[in-house]
C-alpha cells in the first residue's frame, strides 16, 4: 500500500479508538460470534458516517479494525492509524499574540510539549488571572477566544467532549451589537489535553464556538 496522506481528524481517531477497545472487550466477554459481528459492523457504519468522503484505500485501511480480537491487536491497529491523523496547524508564540491582540499580559501555552496530532483545539489556563484561552481551526484558519474560567466543585459534563470530567465555567465577553457586549459560555473541561483525548465529535466543539460568536 502506498503512503497515504493523513485523513483522520483527532476526534475521528478517538471515536475509532473507543470502538476498537469495545471490540477487544467483546471478544473477551461475549461468546456469541453473531453478536460480536453485529457489534463490529454497526460500529463500522457509524465510523464511516463521520466522513464526508472516503476513497477505497482509506476504507480498506479502516476495515482492519474489524479483525481486532484482543488488546494487542487493538494497540497495533491504533498505532498504524495514528500515522494518518491530521496535525493541528503549527502555532507560534507570535501567531498567538496576534490572535489575542487585546490581552496585554498573555500567558503562553507549552507549545513544545504539544503533539499536534492529539488535539482538535489548543486550550490552556492562566490560573493567576482565572482565564482560559482556546484556539480552533476552520479550514486551516485559526480563531482565538478567551474568557474567565472558574473551576466547579466535583465533576460535570463538558460541553465540548461530552464526558464526565473536572469542569469549570468558561465565560467570554462577546459583541452582541454595534456598541453592546454580552457574556456567553458554558461548562467545559479544566484540562484541555484531557478534553482533546475525549472528544469524539468535532461538531460539539464547533457548536460551542458558534454560540460564543453568534
PDB file of C-alpha atoms in Angstrom:
ATOM      1  CA  UNK A   1       0.000   0.000   0.000  1.00  0.00           C
ATOM      2  CA  UNK A   2       1.409   3.407  -0.980  1.00  0.00           C
ATOM      3  CA  UNK A   3       1.782   6.015   1.719  1.00  0.00           C
ATOM      4  CA  UNK A   4      -1.495   7.892   2.064  1.00  0.00           C
ATOM      5  CA  UNK A   5      -1.915  11.458   3.166  1.00  0.00           C
ATOM      6  CA  UNK A   6      -3.318  11.940   6.686  1.00  0.00           C
ATOM      7  CA  UNK A   7      -7.126  11.874   6.511  1.00  0.00           C
ATOM      8  CA  UNK A   8      -8.310  11.347  10.095  1.00  0.00           C
ATOM      9  CA  UNK A   9      -9.219  14.155  12.460  1.00  0.00           C
ATOM     10  CA  UNK A  10      -8.320  13.777  16.118  1.00  0.00           C
ATOM     11  CA  UNK A  11     -11.982  13.345  17.084  1.00  0.00           C
ATOM     12  CA  UNK A  12     -12.455  10.640  14.438  1.00  0.00           C
ATOM     13  CA  UNK A  13      -9.399   8.782  15.709  1.00  0.00           C
ATOM     14  CA  UNK A  14     -10.768   8.976  19.260  1.00  0.00           C
ATOM     15  CA  UNK A  15     -14.129   7.648  18.048  1.00  0.00           C
ATOM     16  CA  UNK A  16     -12.411   4.749  16.286  1.00  0.00           C
ATOM     17  CA  UNK A  17     -10.259   4.058  19.353  1.00  0.00           C
ATOM     18  CA  UNK A  18     -13.354   3.926  21.558  1.00  0.00           C
ATOM     19  CA  UNK A  19     -14.892   1.248  19.342  1.00  0.00           C
ATOM     20  CA  UNK A  20     -11.675  -0.730  18.818  1.00  0.00           C
ATOM     21  CA  UNK A  21     -11.357  -1.225  22.576  1.00  0.00           C
ATOM     22  CA  UNK A  22     -15.016  -2.267  22.698  1.00  0.00           C
ATOM     23  CA  UNK A  23     -14.215  -4.932  20.083  1.00  0.00           C
ATOM     24  CA  UNK A  24     -11.352  -6.303  22.187  1.00  0.00           C
ATOM     25  CA  UNK A  25     -13.556  -6.316  25.289  1.00  0.00           C
ATOM     26  CA  UNK A  26     -16.397  -8.050  23.425  1.00  0.00           C
ATOM     27  CA  UNK A  27     -14.117 -10.884  22.315  1.00  0.00           C
ATOM     28  CA  UNK A  28     -13.053 -11.378  25.931  1.00  0.00           C
ATOM     29  CA  UNK A  29     -16.566 -11.375  27.386  1.00  0.00           C
ATOM     30  CA  UNK A  30     -19.084 -12.378  24.671  1.00  0.00           C
ATOM     31  CA  UNK A  31     -19.307 -15.969  23.398  1.00  0.00           C
ATOM     32  CA  UNK A  32     -21.830 -15.412  20.609  1.00  0.00           C
ATOM     33  CA  UNK A  33     -19.934 -14.731  17.355  1.00  0.00           C
ATOM     34  CA  UNK A  34     -23.047 -13.272  15.715  1.00  0.00           C
ATOM     35  CA  UNK A  35     -23.371 -10.666  18.458  1.00  0.00           C
ATOM     36  CA  UNK A  36     -19.733  -9.639  18.028  1.00  0.00           C
ATOM     37  CA  UNK A  37     -20.152  -9.492  14.242  1.00  0.00           C
ATOM     38  CA  UNK A  38     -23.218  -7.246  14.580  1.00  0.00           C
ATOM     39  CA  UNK A  39     -21.425  -5.022  17.092  1.00  0.00           C
ATOM     40  CA  UNK A  40     -18.439  -4.546  14.803  1.00  0.00           C
ATOM     41  CA  UNK A  41     -20.344  -3.775  11.612  1.00  0.00           C
ATOM     42  CA  UNK A  42     -22.755  -1.434  13.361  1.00  0.00           C
ATOM     43  CA  UNK A  43     -19.783   0.464  14.802  1.00  0.00           C
ATOM     44  CA  UNK A  44     -18.007   0.485  11.443  1.00  0.00           C
ATOM     45  CA  UNK A  45     -21.053   2.086   9.801  1.00  0.00           C
ATOM     46  CA  UNK A  46     -21.039   4.781  12.494  1.00  0.00           C
ATOM     47  CA  UNK A  47     -17.347   5.425  11.872  1.00  0.00           C
ATOM     48  CA  UNK A  48     -17.774   5.677   8.093  1.00  0.00           C
ATOM     49  CA  UNK A  49     -20.629   8.141   8.600  1.00  0.00           C
ATOM     50  CA  UNK A  50     -18.269  10.609  10.290  1.00  0.00           C
ATOM     51  CA  UNK A  51     -16.563  11.187   6.916  1.00  0.00           C
ATOM     52  CA  UNK A  52     -17.888  13.421   4.145  1.00  0.00           C
ATOM     53  CA  UNK A  53     -15.999  11.339   1.598  1.00  0.00           C
ATOM     54  CA  UNK A  54     -13.537   8.461   1.573  1.00  0.00           C
ATOM     55  CA  UNK A  55     -11.525   6.717  -1.113  1.00  0.00           C
ATOM     56  CA  UNK A  56     -11.124   2.965  -1.439  1.00  0.00           C
ATOM     57  CA  UNK A  57      -7.619   2.906   0.038  1.00  0.00           C
ATOM     58  CA  UNK A  58      -8.738   4.771   3.149  1.00  0.00           C
ATOM     59  CA  UNK A  59     -11.726   2.479   3.621  1.00  0.00           C
ATOM     60  CA  UNK A  60      -9.548  -0.625   3.281  1.00  0.00           C
ATOM     61  CA  UNK A  61      -7.250   0.699   5.984  1.00  0.00           C
ATOM     62  CA  UNK A  62     -10.159   1.322   8.350  1.00  0.00           C
ATOM     63  CA  UNK A  63     -11.585  -2.149   7.684  1.00  0.00           C
ATOM     64  CA  UNK A  64      -8.593  -3.582   9.522  1.00  0.00           C
ATOM     65  CA  UNK A  65     -10.298  -2.687  12.797  1.00  0.00           C
ATOM     66  CA  UNK A  66     -12.904  -5.372  12.066  1.00  0.00           C
ATOM     67  CA  UNK A  67     -10.249  -8.043  12.667  1.00  0.00           C
ATOM     68  CA  UNK A  68      -9.360  -6.852  16.167  1.00  0.00           C
ATOM     69  CA  UNK A  69      -9.876  -9.624  18.726  1.00  0.00           C
ATOM     70  CA  UNK A  70      -7.624  -8.681  21.644  1.00  0.00           C
ATOM     71  CA  UNK A  71      -5.767  -5.779  23.249  1.00  0.00           C
ATOM     72  CA  UNK A  72      -2.532  -6.498  21.384  1.00  0.00           C
ATOM     73  CA  UNK A  73      -4.279  -6.232  18.016  1.00  0.00           C
ATOM     74  CA  UNK A  74      -6.108  -3.120  19.214  1.00  0.00           C
ATOM     75  CA  UNK A  75      -2.813  -1.425  20.083  1.00  0.00           C
ATOM     76  CA  UNK A  76      -1.319  -2.449  16.745  1.00  0.00           C
ATOM     77  CA  UNK A  77      -4.080  -1.041  14.538  1.00  0.00           C
ATOM     78  CA  UNK A  78      -4.381   2.151  16.596  1.00  0.00           C
ATOM     79  CA  UNK A  79      -0.644   2.751  16.240  1.00  0.00           C
ATOM     80  CA  UNK A  80      -0.986   2.273  12.482  1.00  0.00           C
ATOM     81  CA  UNK A  81      -3.976   4.621  12.237  1.00  0.00           C
ATOM     82  CA  UNK A  82      -2.286   7.304  14.348  1.00  0.00           C
ATOM     83  CA  UNK A  83       0.097   7.979  11.458  1.00  0.00           C
ATOM     84  CA  UNK A  84      -2.893   9.127   9.393  1.00  0.00           C
ATOM     85  CA  UNK A  85      -4.201  11.714  11.855  1.00  0.00           C
ATOM     86  CA  UNK A  86      -4.110  15.287  10.544  1.00  0.00           C
ATOM     87  CA  UNK A  87      -1.992  17.566  12.712  1.00  0.00           C
ATOM     88  CA  UNK A  88      -3.453  20.742  14.161  1.00  0.00           C
ATOM     89  CA  UNK A  89      -1.793  23.712  12.383  1.00  0.00           C
ATOM     90  CA  UNK A  90       1.563  24.692  13.856  1.00  0.00           C
ATOM     91  CA  UNK A  91       1.174  27.718  16.130  1.00  0.00           C
ATOM     92  CA  UNK A  92       3.958  30.103  17.120  1.00  0.00           C
ATOM     93  CA  UNK A  93       4.051  32.478  20.082  1.00  0.00           C
ATOM     94  CA  UNK A  94       3.925  35.387  17.631  1.00  0.00           C
ATOM     95  CA  UNK A  95       0.798  33.994  15.964  1.00  0.00           C
ATOM     96  CA  UNK A  96      -0.886  33.515  19.338  1.00  0.00           C
ATOM     97  CA  UNK A  97      -0.216  37.155  20.233  1.00  0.00           C
ATOM     98  CA  UNK A  98      -1.930  38.238  17.009  1.00  0.00           C
ATOM     99  CA  UNK A  99      -4.969  36.101  17.845  1.00  0.00           C
ATOM    100  CA  UNK A 100      -5.332  37.860  21.213  1.00  0.00           C
ATOM    101  CA  UNK A 101      -4.313  41.478  20.481  1.00  0.00           C
ATOM    102  CA  UNK A 102      -6.296  42.937  23.404  1.00  0.00           C
ATOM    103  CA  UNK A 103      -4.570  40.790  26.033  1.00  0.00           C
ATOM    104  CA  UNK A 104      -1.574  42.678  27.402  1.00  0.00           C
ATOM    105  CA  UNK A 105      -0.046  40.021  29.648  1.00  0.00           C
ATOM    106  CA  UNK A 106      -0.688  36.874  27.649  1.00  0.00           C
ATOM    107  CA  UNK A 107       0.337  33.581  29.222  1.00  0.00           C
ATOM    108  CA  UNK A 108       1.665  31.231  26.544  1.00  0.00           C
ATOM    109  CA  UNK A 109       0.859  27.515  26.363  1.00  0.00           C
ATOM    110  CA  UNK A 110       3.748  24.995  26.475  1.00  0.00           C
ATOM    111  CA  UNK A 111       3.891  24.651  22.684  1.00  0.00           C
ATOM    112  CA  UNK A 112       6.970  22.426  22.680  1.00  0.00           C
ATOM    113  CA  UNK A 113       5.091  19.830  24.740  1.00  0.00           C
ATOM    114  CA  UNK A 114       2.117  19.590  22.386  1.00  0.00           C
ATOM    115  CA  UNK A 115       1.722  16.691  19.959  1.00  0.00           C
ATOM    116  CA  UNK A 116      -0.406  18.420  17.334  1.00  0.00           C
ATOM    117  CA  UNK A 117      -1.865  15.106  16.140  1.00  0.00           C
ATOM    118  CA  UNK A 118      -3.525  14.735  19.537  1.00  0.00           C
ATOM    119  CA  UNK A 119      -5.629  17.895  19.562  1.00  0.00           C
ATOM    120  CA  UNK A 120      -8.803  19.206  17.965  1.00  0.00           C
ATOM    121  CA  UNK A 121      -8.223  22.590  19.590  1.00  0.00           C
ATOM    122  CA  UNK A 122      -5.477  24.296  21.560  1.00  0.00           C
ATOM    123  CA  UNK A 123      -6.574  25.287  25.044  1.00  0.00           C
ATOM    124  CA  UNK A 124      -4.716  26.436  28.131  1.00  0.00           C
ATOM    125  CA  UNK A 125      -5.378  28.048  31.507  1.00  0.00           C
ATOM    126  CA  UNK A 126      -3.936  31.146  33.137  1.00  0.00           C
ATOM    127  CA  UNK A 127      -4.600  30.311  36.779  1.00  0.00           C
ATOM    128  CA  UNK A 128      -3.377  33.671  38.076  1.00  0.00           C
ATOM    129  CA  UNK A 129      -5.873  35.716  36.058  1.00  0.00           C
ATOM    130  CA  UNK A 130      -8.583  32.990  36.100  1.00  0.00           C
ATOM    131  CA  UNK A 131      -8.665  32.921  32.312  1.00  0.00           C
ATOM    132  CA  UNK A 132      -8.810  30.192  29.712  1.00  0.00           C
ATOM    133  CA  UNK A 133      -7.674  30.554  26.106  1.00  0.00           C
ATOM    134  CA  UNK A 134      -8.962  28.491  23.190  1.00  0.00           C
ATOM    135  CA  UNK A 135      -7.676  28.342  19.609  1.00  0.00           C
ATOM    136  CA  UNK A 136      -9.630  26.438  16.974  1.00  0.00           C
ATOM    137  CA  UNK A 137      -9.218  25.970  13.248  1.00  0.00           C
ATOM    138  CA  UNK A 138     -11.739  26.299  10.431  1.00  0.00           C
ATOM    139  CA  UNK A 139     -10.423  25.336   7.002  1.00  0.00           C
ATOM    140  CA  UNK A 140      -6.908  25.747   8.459  1.00  0.00           C
ATOM    141  CA  UNK A 141      -7.736  29.328   9.554  1.00  0.00           C
ATOM    142  CA  UNK A 142      -7.018  29.886  13.238  1.00  0.00           C
ATOM    143  CA  UNK A 143      -9.517  31.575  15.554  1.00  0.00           C
ATOM    144  CA  UNK A 144      -8.895  32.530  19.165  1.00  0.00           C
ATOM    145  CA  UNK A 145     -11.250  33.227  22.051  1.00  0.00           C
ATOM    146  CA  UNK A 146     -10.577  33.828  25.735  1.00  0.00           C
ATOM    147  CA  UNK A 147     -12.703  34.244  28.819  1.00  0.00           C
ATOM    148  CA  UNK A 148     -12.924  33.817  32.547  1.00  0.00           C
ATOM    149  CA  UNK A 149     -12.685  30.283  33.868  1.00  0.00           C
ATOM    150  CA  UNK A 150     -13.800  29.208  37.323  1.00  0.00           C
ATOM    151  CA  UNK A 151     -13.449  25.593  38.388  1.00  0.00           C
ATOM    152  CA  UNK A 152     -16.523  23.723  39.570  1.00  0.00           C
ATOM    153  CA  UNK A 153     -16.620  21.542  42.688  1.00  0.00           C
ATOM    154  CA  UNK A 154     -16.727  17.882  41.699  1.00  0.00           C
ATOM    155  CA  UNK A 155     -17.135  16.547  38.187  1.00  0.00           C
ATOM    156  CA  UNK A 156     -19.588  17.545  35.472  1.00  0.00           C
ATOM    157  CA  UNK A 157     -20.336  17.051  31.785  1.00  0.00           C
ATOM    158  CA  UNK A 158     -18.089  19.003  29.416  1.00  0.00           C
ATOM    159  CA  UNK A 159     -19.909  20.836  26.623  1.00  0.00           C
ATOM    160  CA  UNK A 160     -17.058  20.139  24.193  1.00  0.00           C
ATOM    161  CA  UNK A 161     -16.235  16.456  24.746  1.00  0.00           C
ATOM    162  CA  UNK A 162     -19.484  15.378  26.448  1.00  0.00           C
ATOM    163  CA  UNK A 163     -17.567  13.323  29.027  1.00  0.00           C
ATOM    164  CA  UNK A 164     -17.770  13.326  32.834  1.00  0.00           C
ATOM    165  CA  UNK A 165     -14.670  15.272  33.882  1.00  0.00           C
ATOM    166  CA  UNK A 166     -13.377  18.014  36.155  1.00  0.00           C
ATOM    167  CA  UNK A 167     -15.050  21.068  34.635  1.00  0.00           C
ATOM    168  CA  UNK A 168     -15.373  24.795  35.092  1.00  0.00           C
ATOM    169  CA  UNK A 169     -17.498  27.656  33.805  1.00  0.00           C
ATOM    170  CA  UNK A 170     -15.957  29.390  30.797  1.00  0.00           C
ATOM    171  CA  UNK A 171     -17.457  32.815  30.031  1.00  0.00           C
ATOM    172  CA  UNK A 172     -16.342  35.096  27.203  1.00  0.00           C
ATOM    173  CA  UNK A 173     -17.392  38.704  26.643  1.00  0.00           C
ATOM    174  CA  UNK A 174     -18.536  38.944  23.029  1.00  0.00           C
ATOM    175  CA  UNK A 175     -20.059  41.613  20.834  1.00  0.00           C
ATOM    176  CA  UNK A 176     -23.854  41.483  20.745  1.00  0.00           C
ATOM    177  CA  UNK A 177     -24.401  44.576  18.607  1.00  0.00           C
ATOM    178  CA  UNK A 178     -22.665  47.700  17.341  1.00  0.00           C
ATOM    179  CA  UNK A 179     -21.938  49.032  20.807  1.00  0.00           C
ATOM    180  CA  UNK A 180     -23.227  46.297  23.084  1.00  0.00           C
ATOM    181  CA  UNK A 181     -21.498  43.308  24.637  1.00  0.00           C
ATOM    182  CA  UNK A 182     -22.711  40.211  26.434  1.00  0.00           C
ATOM    183  CA  UNK A 183     -21.201  37.229  28.235  1.00  0.00           C
ATOM    184  CA  UNK A 184     -21.607  33.758  26.783  1.00  0.00           C
ATOM    185  CA  UNK A 185     -20.169  30.402  27.706  1.00  0.00           C
ATOM    186  CA  UNK A 186     -20.697  27.005  29.262  1.00  0.00           C
ATOM    187  CA  UNK A 187     -19.092  24.304  31.374  1.00  0.00           C
ATOM    188  CA  UNK A 188     -16.001  22.742  29.792  1.00  0.00           C
ATOM    189  CA  UNK A 189     -13.049  20.603  30.888  1.00  0.00           C
ATOM    190  CA  UNK A 190     -10.470  22.174  33.159  1.00  0.00           C
ATOM    191  CA  UNK A 191      -7.785  20.101  31.424  1.00  0.00           C
ATOM    192  CA  UNK A 192      -7.840  20.797  27.671  1.00  0.00           C
ATOM    193  CA  UNK A 193      -5.418  17.939  26.955  1.00  0.00           C
ATOM    194  CA  UNK A 194      -7.802  15.523  28.617  1.00  0.00           C
ATOM    195  CA  UNK A 195     -10.698  17.067  26.686  1.00  0.00           C
ATOM    196  CA  UNK A 196      -8.843  16.543  23.407  1.00  0.00           C
ATOM    197  CA  UNK A 197      -8.333  12.881  24.293  1.00  0.00           C
ATOM    198  CA  UNK A 198     -12.051  12.535  24.987  1.00  0.00           C
ATOM    199  CA  UNK A 199     -13.626  14.382  22.080  1.00  0.00           C
ATOM    200  CA  UNK A 200     -15.266  12.060  19.554  1.00  0.00           C
ATOM    201  CA  UNK A 201     -17.448  14.521  17.639  1.00  0.00           C
ATOM    202  CA  UNK A 202     -15.960  17.782  16.340  1.00  0.00           C
ATOM    203  CA  UNK A 203     -19.458  19.226  15.904  1.00  0.00           C
ATOM    204  CA  UNK A 204     -19.748  19.763  19.662  1.00  0.00           C
ATOM    205  CA  UNK A 205     -16.649  21.978  19.600  1.00  0.00           C
ATOM    206  CA  UNK A 206     -17.943  23.807  16.521  1.00  0.00           C
ATOM    207  CA  UNK A 207     -21.324  24.403  18.183  1.00  0.00           C
ATOM    208  CA  UNK A 208     -19.641  25.699  21.340  1.00  0.00           C
ATOM    209  CA  UNK A 209     -17.557  28.174  19.326  1.00  0.00           C
ATOM    210  CA  UNK A 210     -20.542  29.202  17.196  1.00  0.00           C
ATOM    211  CA  UNK A 211     -22.642  30.107  20.246  1.00  0.00           C
ATOM    212  CA  UNK A 212     -19.792  32.218  21.588  1.00  0.00           C
ATOM    213  CA  UNK A 213     -19.612  34.268  18.411  1.00  0.00           C
ATOM    214  CA  UNK A 214     -23.134  34.392  17.003  1.00  0.00           C
TER     215      UNK A 214
END
